[in-house]
XYZ file of N, CA, C and O in Angstrom:
888
model
N 23.693 -8.972 -19.790
C 22.506 -8.856 -20.640
C 21.966 -7.429 -20.543
O 21.744 -6.905 -19.452
N 21.766 -6.742 -21.669
C 21.304 -5.365 -21.629
C 19.855 -5.245 -21.211
O 19.085 -6.190 -21.305
N 19.484 -4.030 -20.785
C 18.091 -3.752 -20.448
C 17.345 -3.432 -21.737
O 17.405 -2.317 -22.231
N 16.665 -4.396 -22.317
C 15.839 -4.083 -23.471
C 14.519 -3.466 -23.019
O 14.022 -2.535 -23.629
N 13.987 -4.023 -21.939
C 12.735 -3.499 -21.401
C 12.862 -3.483 -19.885
O 13.245 -4.471 -19.276
N 12.539 -2.353 -19.298
C 12.551 -2.237 -17.849
C 11.169 -1.781 -17.413
O 10.836 -0.598 -17.511
N 10.313 -2.725 -16.994
C 8.932 -2.373 -16.665
C 8.851 -1.253 -15.635
O 9.684 -1.155 -14.725
N 7.830 -0.439 -15.772
C 7.648 0.689 -14.868
C 7.531 0.226 -13.425
O 8.051 0.868 -12.514
N 6.855 -0.914 -13.204
C 6.649 -1.354 -11.825
C 7.954 -1.774 -11.169
O 8.120 -1.656 -9.951
N 8.925 -2.221 -11.956
C 10.236 -2.540 -11.391
C 10.962 -1.255 -11.005
O 11.589 -1.166 -9.930
N 10.872 -0.244 -11.872
C 11.490 1.041 -11.551
C 10.889 1.636 -10.281
O 11.607 2.110 -9.403
N 9.558 1.600 -10.197
C 8.897 2.144 -9.014
C 9.222 1.324 -7.769
O 9.394 1.875 -6.674
N 9.314 -0.003 -7.936
C 9.658 -0.856 -6.802
C 11.031 -0.518 -6.246
O 11.210 -0.392 -5.023
N 12.019 -0.359 -7.137
C 13.370 -0.002 -6.694
C 13.362 1.360 -6.011
O 14.031 1.566 -4.982
N 12.601 2.293 -6.573
C 12.520 3.642 -5.994
C 11.966 3.595 -4.575
O 12.551 4.164 -3.642
N 10.842 2.914 -4.389
C 10.201 2.904 -3.071
C 10.983 2.063 -2.051
O 10.959 2.364 -0.852
N 11.676 1.026 -2.513
C 12.555 0.300 -1.595
C 13.676 1.206 -1.105
O 14.067 1.163 0.072
N 14.210 2.035 -2.008
C 15.250 2.984 -1.611
C 14.692 4.042 -0.668
O 15.372 4.452 0.287
N 13.461 4.501 -0.916
C 12.809 5.434 0.008
C 12.723 4.809 1.391
O 13.016 5.442 2.421
N 12.316 3.552 1.428
C 12.192 2.820 2.687
C 13.517 2.790 3.446
O 13.589 3.108 4.637
N 14.580 2.412 2.734
C 15.895 2.329 3.368
C 16.388 3.702 3.807
O 16.996 3.849 4.878
N 16.137 4.725 2.976
C 16.551 6.078 3.348
C 15.878 6.534 4.626
O 16.521 7.155 5.493
N 14.592 6.235 4.777
C 13.885 6.594 6.003
C 14.453 5.861 7.209
O 14.736 6.460 8.254
N 14.617 4.549 7.072
C 15.060 3.743 8.209
C 16.462 4.139 8.650
O 16.758 4.228 9.847
N 17.347 4.399 7.679
C 18.713 4.754 8.058
C 18.758 6.085 8.799
O 19.464 6.226 9.803
N 18.010 7.077 8.327
C 17.975 8.365 9.016
C 17.371 8.218 10.409
O 17.862 8.799 11.380
N 16.311 7.413 10.522
C 15.704 7.204 11.842
C 16.684 6.521 12.791
O 16.711 6.808 13.989
N 17.498 5.594 12.253
C 18.540 4.999 13.084
C 19.566 6.018 13.532
O 20.074 5.971 14.662
N 19.874 6.981 12.651
C 20.880 7.999 12.969
C 20.375 9.038 13.966
O 21.156 9.554 14.771
N 19.076 9.354 13.931
C 18.567 10.415 14.804
C 18.037 9.879 16.131
O 17.737 10.670 17.028
N 17.903 8.565 16.262
C 17.451 8.016 17.540
C 18.640 7.808 18.475
O 19.717 8.341 18.261
N 18.476 6.960 19.423
C 19.324 6.886 20.598
C 20.827 6.893 20.309
O 21.572 7.710 20.837
N 21.291 6.004 19.469
C 22.735 5.790 19.325
C 23.324 6.388 18.061
O 24.510 6.214 17.801
N 22.514 7.082 17.277
C 22.997 7.622 15.999
C 23.652 6.503 15.178
O 24.748 6.654 14.653
N 22.922 5.397 15.084
C 23.459 4.179 14.491
C 22.989 3.993 13.054
O 21.795 3.991 12.780
N 23.929 3.831 12.129
C 23.580 3.494 10.754
C 23.118 2.041 10.708
O 23.767 1.157 11.260
N 21.991 1.790 10.030
C 21.457 0.430 10.000
C 21.286 -0.118 8.584
O 21.064 -1.314 8.419
N 21.365 0.730 7.559
C 21.088 0.247 6.207
C 22.337 -0.203 5.464
O 22.244 -0.810 4.404
N 23.517 0.097 5.987
C 24.765 -0.351 5.368
C 25.795 -0.545 6.473
O 25.730 0.093 7.517
N 26.743 -1.420 6.244
C 27.630 -1.871 7.304
C 29.082 -1.379 7.185
O 29.887 -1.618 8.076
N 29.433 -0.688 6.115
C 30.832 -0.290 5.912
C 31.361 0.548 7.074
O 32.404 0.247 7.655
N 30.622 1.604 7.402
C 31.054 2.465 8.501
C 31.055 1.743 9.828
O 31.933 1.965 10.672
N 30.071 0.849 10.021
C 29.996 0.113 11.286
C 31.202 -0.800 11.476
O 31.732 -0.930 12.583
N 31.643 -1.442 10.400
C 32.822 -2.313 10.505
C 34.073 -1.475 10.753
O 34.971 -1.891 11.495
N 34.141 -0.273 10.187
C 35.276 0.614 10.446
C 35.321 1.038 11.912
O 36.390 1.048 12.545
N 34.146 1.391 12.452
C 34.076 1.755 13.874
C 34.416 0.547 14.742
O 35.069 0.676 15.793
N 33.992 -0.642 14.305
C 34.339 -1.864 15.031
C 35.854 -2.049 15.085
O 36.402 -2.419 16.134
N 36.517 -1.783 13.980
C 37.981 -1.903 13.954
C 38.620 -0.953 14.963
O 39.545 -1.332 15.697
N 38.129 0.286 15.016
C 38.671 1.254 15.980
C 38.382 0.816 17.415
O 39.235 0.966 18.300
N 37.192 0.276 17.640
C 36.839 -0.189 18.982
C 37.721 -1.354 19.412
O 38.082 -1.475 20.593
N 38.080 -2.219 18.471
C 38.962 -3.345 18.787
C 40.344 -2.866 19.187
O 40.949 -3.387 20.144
N 40.852 -1.862 18.479
C 42.185 -1.332 18.800
C 42.201 -0.749 20.203
O 43.150 -0.956 20.976
N 41.146 -0.015 20.551
C 41.071 0.612 21.876
C 40.381 -0.282 22.906
O 40.228 0.119 24.066
N 40.022 -1.474 22.484
C 39.346 -2.476 23.308
C 38.198 -1.871 24.125
O 38.160 -1.913 25.351
N 37.225 -1.330 23.401
C 36.001 -0.819 24.006
C 34.965 -1.944 23.938
O 34.214 -2.071 22.975
N 34.965 -2.760 24.963
C 34.246 -4.036 24.916
C 32.755 -3.878 24.634
O 32.172 -4.655 23.850
N 32.115 -2.881 25.245
C 30.681 -2.702 25.033
C 30.389 -2.332 23.579
O 29.460 -2.862 22.964
N 31.204 -1.446 23.031
C 31.039 -1.047 21.636
C 31.327 -2.207 20.691
O 30.630 -2.395 19.685
N 32.342 -3.001 21.009
C 32.688 -4.166 20.180
C 31.512 -5.134 20.098
O 31.123 -5.581 19.018
N 30.931 -5.447 21.257
C 29.811 -6.382 21.296
C 28.632 -5.857 20.480
O 28.044 -6.584 19.677
N 28.320 -4.585 20.677
C 27.161 -4.026 19.989
C 27.360 -4.000 18.478
O 26.466 -4.390 17.713
N 28.528 -3.571 18.026
C 28.779 -3.485 16.581
C 28.853 -4.871 15.947
O 28.462 -5.045 14.783
N 29.325 -5.841 16.700
C 29.286 -7.218 16.200
C 27.841 -7.679 16.016
O 27.496 -8.305 15.008
N 26.980 -7.342 16.968
C 25.573 -7.710 16.869
C 24.904 -7.009 15.692
O 24.095 -7.610 14.975
N 25.237 -5.733 15.488
C 24.691 -4.992 14.350
C 25.040 -5.694 13.042
O 24.190 -5.915 12.173
N 26.308 -6.065 12.906
C 26.774 -6.712 11.678
C 26.134 -8.087 11.500
O 25.682 -8.446 10.403
N 26.107 -8.862 12.573
C 25.530 -10.207 12.510
C 24.039 -10.147 12.173
O 23.539 -10.956 11.374
N 23.319 -9.181 12.744
C 21.882 -9.068 12.466
C 21.629 -8.734 11.002
O 20.668 -9.229 10.400
N 22.478 -7.914 10.409
C 22.342 -7.604 8.984
C 22.538 -8.875 8.151
O 21.795 -9.132 7.202
N 23.534 -9.669 8.533
C 23.789 -10.930 7.826
C 22.614 -11.893 8.014
O 22.212 -12.588 7.069
N 22.048 -11.922 9.205
C 20.893 -12.788 9.461
C 19.730 -12.404 8.548
O 19.037 -13.269 7.995
N 19.507 -11.102 8.369
C 18.457 -10.657 7.461
C 18.694 -11.145 6.042
O 17.772 -11.638 5.376
N 19.937 -11.041 5.573
C 20.275 -11.540 4.236
C 20.083 -13.048 4.157
O 19.643 -13.588 3.127
N 20.389 -13.731 5.257
C 20.190 -15.186 5.339
C 18.718 -15.538 5.127
O 18.387 -16.469 4.385
N 17.824 -14.783 5.761
C 16.395 -15.036 5.591
C 15.993 -14.933 4.124
O 15.246 -15.768 3.608
N 16.487 -13.887 3.446
C 16.159 -13.725 2.028
C 16.676 -14.897 1.208
O 16.006 -15.385 0.293
N 17.889 -15.354 1.542
C 18.461 -16.491 0.824
C 17.638 -17.751 0.997
O 17.420 -18.508 0.042
N 17.167 -17.984 2.212
C 16.352 -19.174 2.485
C 15.020 -19.095 1.741
O 14.547 -20.079 1.156
N 14.410 -17.912 1.729
C 13.084 -17.754 1.133
C 13.132 -17.772 -0.389
O 12.305 -18.407 -1.051
N 14.133 -17.072 -0.963
C 14.144 -16.852 -2.410
C 15.122 -17.728 -3.166
O 15.000 -17.892 -4.378
N 16.118 -18.266 -2.499
C 17.091 -19.120 -3.176
C 18.291 -18.367 -3.697
O 19.427 -18.752 -3.476
N 18.068 -17.252 -4.412
C 19.171 -16.387 -4.843
C 18.637 -14.980 -5.043
O 17.445 -14.728 -4.896
N 19.550 -14.054 -5.372
C 19.176 -12.647 -5.420
C 18.928 -12.132 -6.825
O 18.780 -10.937 -7.031
N 18.881 -13.031 -7.826
C 18.579 -12.602 -9.189
C 17.079 -12.407 -9.324
O 16.294 -13.328 -9.088
N 16.687 -11.205 -9.733
C 15.258 -10.906 -9.796
C 14.577 -11.739 -10.885
O 15.063 -11.819 -12.016
N 13.447 -12.316 -10.516
C 12.632 -13.042 -11.485
C 11.183 -12.986 -11.032
O 10.859 -13.378 -9.911
N 10.338 -12.433 -11.895
C 8.921 -12.370 -11.580
C 8.378 -13.781 -11.397
O 8.636 -14.658 -12.203
N 7.646 -13.987 -10.328
C 7.150 -15.321 -10.003
C 7.695 -15.809 -8.676
O 7.143 -16.726 -8.075
N 8.797 -15.190 -8.229
C 9.263 -15.500 -6.881
C 8.416 -14.747 -5.862
O 7.866 -13.685 -6.148
N 8.381 -15.278 -4.660
C 7.479 -14.724 -3.648
C 8.166 -13.616 -2.851
O 8.422 -13.738 -1.649
N 8.408 -12.483 -3.521
C 9.055 -11.354 -2.854
C 8.155 -10.717 -1.797
O 8.637 -9.977 -0.942
N 6.871 -11.015 -1.860
C 5.974 -10.490 -0.840
C 6.308 -10.996 0.549
O 6.059 -10.311 1.548
N 6.885 -12.201 0.633
C 7.231 -12.766 1.948
C 8.340 -11.968 2.620
O 8.182 -11.516 3.761
N 9.506 -11.754 1.965
C 10.528 -10.942 2.620
C 10.084 -9.507 2.859
O 10.481 -8.896 3.860
N 9.255 -8.944 1.984
C 8.755 -7.591 2.219
C 7.898 -7.540 3.487
O 7.961 -6.577 4.255
N 7.112 -8.588 3.690
C 6.320 -8.657 4.919
C 7.230 -8.795 6.135
O 6.981 -8.196 7.198
N 8.301 -9.570 5.994
C 9.275 -9.686 7.083
C 9.932 -8.346 7.391
O 10.155 -8.009 8.557
N 10.260 -7.588 6.350
C 10.833 -6.255 6.563
C 9.884 -5.415 7.417
O 10.300 -4.785 8.395
N 8.612 -5.405 7.049
C 7.620 -4.647 7.818
C 7.546 -5.147 9.261
O 7.493 -4.349 10.207
N 7.565 -6.461 9.439
C 7.467 -7.042 10.783
C 8.673 -6.668 11.643
O 8.525 -6.284 12.816
N 9.857 -6.727 11.071
C 11.064 -6.415 11.841
C 11.140 -4.931 12.197
O 11.596 -4.565 13.290
N 10.697 -4.062 11.282
C 10.676 -2.630 11.609
C 9.646 -2.365 12.703
O 9.865 -1.534 13.595
N 8.524 -3.085 12.636
C 7.512 -2.952 13.696
C 8.090 -3.371 15.040
O 7.859 -2.707 16.064
N 8.845 -4.473 15.070
C 9.473 -4.907 16.319
C 10.457 -3.860 16.824
O 10.556 -3.619 18.038
N 11.175 -3.235 15.911
C 12.088 -2.153 16.292
C 11.305 -1.040 16.983
O 11.702 -0.569 18.050
N 10.203 -0.615 16.355
C 9.368 0.440 16.954
C 8.823 0.009 18.311
O 8.816 0.805 19.265
N 8.397 -1.237 18.436
C 7.779 -1.718 19.668
C 8.769 -1.733 20.831
O 8.419 -1.356 21.964
N 10.020 -2.136 20.564
C 10.984 -2.291 21.649
C 11.820 -1.039 21.931
O 12.480 -0.964 22.973
N 11.800 -0.064 21.025
C 12.646 1.115 21.210
C 12.435 1.839 22.552
O 13.416 2.234 23.190
N 11.196 2.026 23.008
C 11.032 2.728 24.290
C 11.605 1.965 25.486
O 11.919 2.569 26.514
N 11.741 0.652 25.367
C 12.161 -0.169 26.495
C 13.629 -0.603 26.397
O 14.341 -0.640 27.411
N 14.054 -0.960 25.204
C 15.435 -1.415 24.992
C 16.025 -0.676 23.782
O 16.278 -1.277 22.739
N 16.225 0.641 23.924
C 16.619 1.444 22.746
C 17.921 0.988 22.101
O 18.061 1.055 20.883
N 18.846 0.490 22.895
C 20.137 0.104 22.341
C 20.025 -1.097 21.418
O 20.677 -1.163 20.374
N 19.192 -2.039 21.798
C 19.113 -3.285 21.043
C 17.896 -3.373 20.127
O 17.825 -4.261 19.279
N 16.944 -2.469 20.300
C 15.780 -2.480 19.411
C 16.186 -2.208 17.968
O 15.595 -2.756 17.025
N 17.205 -1.373 17.766
C 17.645 -1.047 16.410
C 18.214 -2.262 15.682
O 18.337 -2.244 14.455
N 18.562 -3.308 16.422
C 19.051 -4.523 15.766
C 17.990 -5.121 14.849
O 18.316 -5.714 13.815
N 16.708 -4.948 15.207
C 15.643 -5.439 14.337
C 15.633 -4.679 13.017
O 15.348 -5.257 11.962
N 15.956 -3.385 13.076
C 16.036 -2.605 11.840
C 17.189 -3.091 10.970
O 17.097 -3.097 9.736
N 18.284 -3.510 11.605
C 19.417 -4.072 10.848
C 19.008 -5.358 10.134
O 19.376 -5.580 8.974
N 18.254 -6.196 10.832
C 17.760 -7.429 10.207
C 16.868 -7.078 9.015
O 16.979 -7.671 7.935
N 15.985 -6.096 9.202
C 15.077 -5.685 8.124
C 15.849 -5.224 6.896
O 15.522 -5.591 5.760
N 16.902 -4.437 7.106
C 17.681 -3.931 5.978
C 18.489 -5.047 5.311
O 18.693 -5.029 4.100
N 18.919 -6.033 6.086
C 19.584 -7.189 5.492
C 18.650 -7.975 4.592
O 19.022 -8.387 3.495
N 17.403 -8.151 5.062
C 16.392 -8.838 4.245
C 16.159 -8.072 2.953
O 16.187 -8.642 1.853
N 15.939 -6.764 3.066
C 15.605 -5.955 1.890
C 16.755 -5.922 0.884
O 16.552 -6.091 -0.314
N 17.962 -5.718 1.368
C 19.082 -5.568 0.448
C 19.384 -6.856 -0.304
O 19.821 -6.826 -1.457
N 19.142 -7.998 0.325
C 19.435 -9.282 -0.314
C 18.308 -9.762 -1.219
O 18.506 -10.695 -1.995
N 17.134 -9.138 -1.132
C 15.998 -9.583 -1.941
C 16.324 -9.565 -3.427
O 16.115 -10.530 -4.138
N 16.800 -8.419 -3.899
C 17.097 -8.251 -5.324
C 18.469 -7.613 -5.435
O 18.638 -6.425 -5.187
N 19.476 -8.405 -5.779
C 20.831 -7.882 -5.934
C 21.257 -7.805 -7.395
O 22.206 -7.108 -7.722
N 20.569 -8.544 -8.262
C 20.943 -8.559 -9.681
C 19.701 -8.521 -10.561
O 18.705 -9.176 -10.267
N 19.793 -7.731 -11.606
C 18.740 -7.732 -12.618
C 19.384 -7.527 -13.980
O 19.942 -6.476 -14.270
N 19.374 -8.588 -14.811
C 19.929 -8.538 -16.159
C 21.350 -7.965 -16.184
O 21.663 -7.067 -16.948
N 22.194 -8.494 -15.328
C 23.598 -8.119 -15.345
C 23.935 -6.897 -14.522
O 25.108 -6.549 -14.375
N 22.947 -6.220 -13.976
C 23.195 -5.032 -13.166
C 23.039 -5.364 -11.690
O 22.079 -6.019 -11.287
N 24.006 -4.912 -10.894
C 23.913 -5.083 -9.453
C 22.990 -4.007 -8.900
O 23.192 -2.817 -9.163
N 21.977 -4.418 -8.148
C 21.009 -3.484 -7.582
C 21.081 -3.559 -6.068
O 20.874 -4.624 -5.488
N 21.380 -2.440 -5.453
C 21.365 -2.348 -3.995
C 20.434 -1.214 -3.608
O 20.614 -0.082 -4.069
N 19.448 -1.494 -2.759
C 18.474 -0.464 -2.407
C 18.675 0.096 -1.006
O 17.926 0.984 -0.600
N 19.667 -0.403 -0.266
C 19.848 0.093 1.096
C 21.115 0.921 1.270
O 21.362 1.440 2.359
N 21.940 1.031 0.244
C 23.104 1.919 0.307
C 23.467 2.361 -1.101
O 22.993 1.798 -2.087
N 24.314 3.378 -1.204
C 24.501 4.071 -2.477
C 25.891 3.957 -3.071
O 26.122 4.502 -4.158
N 26.810 3.264 -2.439
C 28.181 3.200 -2.968
C 28.203 2.623 -4.379
O 28.815 3.197 -5.287
N 27.529 1.494 -4.581
C 27.498 0.877 -5.895
C 26.746 1.718 -6.909
O 27.137 1.811 -8.081
N 25.663 2.365 -6.467
C 24.870 3.215 -7.356
C 25.715 4.378 -7.873
O 25.748 4.673 -9.077
N 26.401 5.042 -6.954
C 27.221 6.186 -7.347
C 28.399 5.743 -8.214
O 28.791 6.455 -9.154
N 28.956 4.572 -7.910
C 30.045 4.042 -8.739
C 29.580 3.794 -10.166
O 30.246 4.184 -11.136
N 28.409 3.153 -10.309
C 27.886 2.855 -11.645
C 27.519 4.121 -12.404
O 27.698 4.203 -13.624
N 26.999 5.121 -11.700
C 26.686 6.385 -12.361
C 27.968 7.067 -12.857
O 28.011 7.617 -13.960
N 29.013 7.021 -12.038
C 30.291 7.589 -12.456
C 30.883 6.858 -13.643
O 31.406 7.470 -14.594
N 30.785 5.526 -13.625
C 31.273 4.729 -14.763
C 30.497 5.055 -16.033
O 31.080 5.164 -17.124
N 29.191 5.193 -15.895
C 28.368 5.518 -17.061
C 28.744 6.878 -17.637
O 28.852 7.047 -18.864
N 28.970 7.851 -16.763
C 29.363 9.187 -17.216
C 30.712 9.137 -17.918
O 30.902 9.739 -18.987
N 31.670 8.394 -17.335
C 32.981 8.261 -17.963
C 32.908 7.575 -19.313
O 33.579 7.991 -20.273
N 32.082 6.544 -19.403
C 31.917 5.842 -20.675
C 31.304 6.752 -21.724
O 31.696 6.735 -22.897
N 30.340 7.567 -21.291
C 29.702 8.494 -22.221
C 30.691 9.521 -22.750
O 30.676 9.862 -23.941
N 31.547 10.019 -21.863
C 32.563 10.997 -22.271
C 33.502 10.389 -23.312
O 33.961 11.068 -24.243
N 33.767 9.089 -23.181
C 34.625 8.407 -24.154
C 33.902 8.087 -25.457
O 34.496 7.561 -26.397
N 32.629 8.392 -25.508
C 31.871 8.140 -26.720
C 31.282 6.757 -26.815
O 30.811 6.346 -27.878
N 31.297 6.011 -25.714
C 30.738 4.660 -25.706
C 29.235 4.713 -25.471
O 28.694 5.687 -24.948
N 28.575 3.643 -25.842
C 27.129 3.558 -25.660
C 26.819 3.240 -24.200
O 27.394 2.318 -23.621
N 25.929 4.000 -23.617
C 25.501 3.795 -22.236
C 24.015 3.484 -22.238
O 23.224 4.191 -22.879
N 23.624 2.413 -21.550
C 22.219 2.035 -21.499
C 21.434 3.017 -20.636
O 21.670 3.133 -19.433
N 20.519 3.702 -21.276
C 19.757 4.740 -20.587
C 18.940 4.168 -19.434
O 18.864 4.765 -18.353
N 18.339 3.013 -19.646
C 17.482 2.435 -18.610
C 18.286 2.061 -17.356
O 17.788 2.138 -16.242
N 19.528 1.641 -17.560
C 20.378 1.304 -16.422
C 20.678 2.562 -15.592
O 20.643 2.542 -14.358
N 20.961 3.657 -16.289
C 21.231 4.928 -15.610
C 19.982 5.415 -14.881
O 20.051 5.879 -13.737
N 18.827 5.297 -15.553
C 17.566 5.718 -14.935
C 17.302 4.937 -13.650
O 16.898 5.510 -12.627
N 17.547 3.634 -13.673
C 17.331 2.803 -12.488
C 18.191 3.280 -11.321
O 17.713 3.425 -10.192
N 19.465 3.570 -11.592
C 20.358 4.026 -10.526
C 19.959 5.407 -10.023
O 20.049 5.687 -8.818
N 19.518 6.279 -10.922
C 19.069 7.604 -10.494
C 17.810 7.508 -9.632
O 17.644 8.277 -8.672
N 16.942 6.561 -9.951
C 15.750 6.356 -9.137
C 16.115 5.897 -7.731
O 15.534 6.355 -6.740
N 17.075 4.970 -7.631
C 17.503 4.498 -6.313
C 18.147 5.630 -5.520
O 17.861 5.821 -4.329
N 19.000 6.410 -6.180
C 19.657 7.545 -5.516
C 18.634 8.558 -5.017
O 18.675 8.973 -3.844
N 17.709 8.947 -5.891
C 16.708 9.940 -5.492
C 15.773 9.376 -4.434
O 15.370 10.093 -3.502
N 15.429 8.079 -4.526
C 14.566 7.470 -3.525
C 15.194 7.470 -2.137
O 14.541 7.801 -1.141
N 16.479 7.112 -2.070
C 17.167 7.095 -0.780
C 17.218 8.498 -0.181
O 17.006 8.687 1.021
N 17.482 9.495 -1.034
C 17.532 10.880 -0.569
C 16.166 11.346 -0.093
O 16.047 11.956 0.989
N 15.131 11.057 -0.862
C 13.778 11.469 -0.480
C 13.353 10.791 0.817
O 12.738 11.418 1.689
N 13.698 9.508 0.969
C 13.389 8.813 2.220
C 14.054 9.481 3.410
O 13.440 9.663 4.468
N 15.304 9.868 3.238
C 16.011 10.566 4.309
C 15.387 11.908 4.626
O 15.268 12.295 5.804
N 14.975 12.639 3.589
C 14.323 13.931 3.804
C 13.005 13.755 4.555
O 12.697 14.518 5.477
N 12.231 12.749 4.160
C 10.950 12.486 4.835
C 11.153 12.159 6.303
O 10.437 12.670 7.175
N 12.130 11.289 6.589
C 12.386 10.902 7.983
C 12.857 12.094 8.803
O 12.446 12.272 9.956
N 13.729 12.921 8.210
C 14.228 14.100 8.926
C 13.110 15.087 9.222
O 13.109 15.742 10.272
N 12.153 15.174 8.302
C 11.043 16.102 8.491
C 10.042 15.579 9.523
O 9.555 16.345 10.377
N 9.731 14.286 9.487
C 8.649 13.785 10.343
C 9.105 13.439 11.765
O 8.281 13.403 12.681
N 10.411 13.191 11.964
C 10.849 12.750 13.290
C 10.545 13.766 14.395
O 10.126 13.363 15.486
N 10.748 15.075 14.170
C 10.412 16.017 15.254
C 8.945 15.980 15.656
O 8.603 16.352 16.789
N 8.070 15.542 14.766
C 6.639 15.502 15.057
C 6.198 14.144 15.598
O 5.424 14.059 16.555
N 6.685 13.073 14.973
C 6.218 11.731 15.331
C 7.136 11.012 16.319
O 6.727 10.009 16.916
N 8.371 11.478 16.442
C 9.371 10.831 17.304
C 9.505 9.350 16.923
O 9.613 9.016 15.768
N 9.469 8.452 17.910
C 9.692 7.030 17.616
C 8.586 6.427 16.755
O 8.816 5.421 16.068
N 7.417 7.047 16.755
C 6.338 6.558 15.903
C 6.661 6.713 14.418
O 5.947 6.159 13.567
N 7.711 7.443 14.115
C 8.141 7.586 12.726
C 8.465 6.232 12.110
O 8.336 6.051 10.881
N 8.879 5.258 12.919
C 9.201 3.927 12.404
C 7.968 3.224 11.826
O 8.109 2.274 11.047
N 6.784 3.668 12.214
C 5.572 3.055 11.672
C 5.361 3.417 10.201
O 4.660 2.696 9.488
N 5.971 4.515 9.747
C 5.811 4.908 8.343
C 6.518 3.921 7.410
O 5.897 3.398 6.475
N 7.819 3.600 7.617
C 8.423 2.563 6.770
C 7.803 1.189 6.980
O 7.808 0.362 6.067
N 7.267 0.940 8.172
C 6.533 -0.318 8.383
C 5.344 -0.399 7.429
O 5.139 -1.411 6.746
N 4.570 0.684 7.382
C 3.408 0.718 6.496
C 3.826 0.650 5.033
O 3.194 -0.056 4.232
N 4.896 1.361 4.667
C 5.358 1.343 3.280
C 5.772 -0.063 2.861
O 5.448 -0.518 1.750
N 6.466 -0.786 3.733
C 6.881 -2.159 3.419
C 5.675 -3.057 3.220
O 5.650 -3.903 2.307
N 4.659 -2.888 4.062
C 3.435 -3.691 3.910
C 2.724 -3.369 2.600
O 2.237 -4.268 1.914
N 2.667 -2.094 2.252
C 2.023 -1.701 0.990
C 2.763 -2.306 -0.191
O 2.151 -2.842 -1.130
N 4.097 -2.245 -0.164
C 4.889 -2.835 -1.242
C 4.646 -4.339 -1.330
O 4.594 -4.904 -2.425
N 4.501 -4.987 -0.178
C 4.231 -6.419 -0.165
C 2.885 -6.726 -0.818
O 2.778 -7.626 -1.658
N 1.859 -5.964 -0.459
C 0.522 -6.178 -1.031
C 0.541 -5.942 -2.537
O -0.023 -6.721 -3.315
N 1.200 -4.868 -2.964
C 1.270 -4.563 -4.399
C 1.967 -5.693 -5.145
O 1.529 -6.105 -6.228
N 3.070 -6.198 -4.559
C 3.765 -7.278 -5.259
C 2.899 -8.523 -5.340
O 2.890 -9.207 -6.365
N 2.164 -8.855 -4.265
C 1.309 -10.043 -4.316
C 0.254 -9.914 -5.409
O -0.096 -10.889 -6.080
N -0.267 -8.703 -5.596
C -1.248 -8.485 -6.674
C -0.602 -8.769 -8.027
O -1.178 -9.468 -8.874
N 0.620 -8.229 -8.226
C 1.337 -8.472 -9.480
C 1.656 -9.957 -9.629
O 1.514 -10.542 -10.716
N 2.054 -10.594 -8.549
C 2.425 -12.011 -8.559
C 1.257 -12.888 -9.002
O 1.397 -13.752 -9.883
N 0.084 -12.664 -8.425
C -1.070 -13.521 -8.746
C -1.602 -13.237 -10.147
O -2.092 -14.149 -10.820
N -1.482 -12.004 -10.600
C -1.872 -11.711 -11.991
C -0.922 -12.411 -12.961
O -1.345 -12.941 -13.978
N 0.368 -12.421 -12.624
C 1.359 -13.091 -13.454
C 1.101 -14.597 -13.495
O 1.169 -15.220 -14.551
N 0.780 -15.177 -12.350
C 0.514 -16.610 -12.276
C -0.730 -16.993 -13.076
O -0.809 -18.077 -13.655
N -1.698 -16.084 -13.092
C -2.946 -16.370 -13.796
C -2.719 -16.432 -15.304
O -3.341 -17.220 -16.004
N -1.816 -15.592 -15.803
C -1.598 -15.545 -17.239
C -0.347 -16.310 -17.644
O -0.049 -16.450 -18.786
């Protein structure tokens, strides 16, 4: 189904979710273990190498990272039923969970740095599974492989003279720029705030949750 109308608040929501993920992933990379938490492709590859060399501690940890991401997606599935975006679903609940899990990550990092990041993995699993489809388009806000693939496909289609939906391209560009901006923000603030930097995406997730609840109740009223 084509994008006939793409409300501004949906575009902004996708952008800020990508900002959130970009911040969290960079913070995972610059803290204790240089661990990616917003996407699992590289982690599963490292897990494969660890299995070959039988690095038991690394195997256990990477398995936990992967499982925690799946658990986060499980929470979204239980709360929302499926990942097709529809106004009227209670997306404020998983957004609040994202904020809570990032807060737990921040709280435990000084004491259990190796395993505190697992809460961030759960948070990213929740966020990524919240909205995976919108009118035929796959939307991922915690990693960019699909975004870059779709942008490349759109460019190739345009070169062939085919019609490309502008709003679809705009949505992917917003996610790409949001993830990059989130990473830039995290890289800039970490030298100043250190582990307290995790409180920034915590606050952003809470703000997004409040904004969505406002939109939700206005929608229900009308």
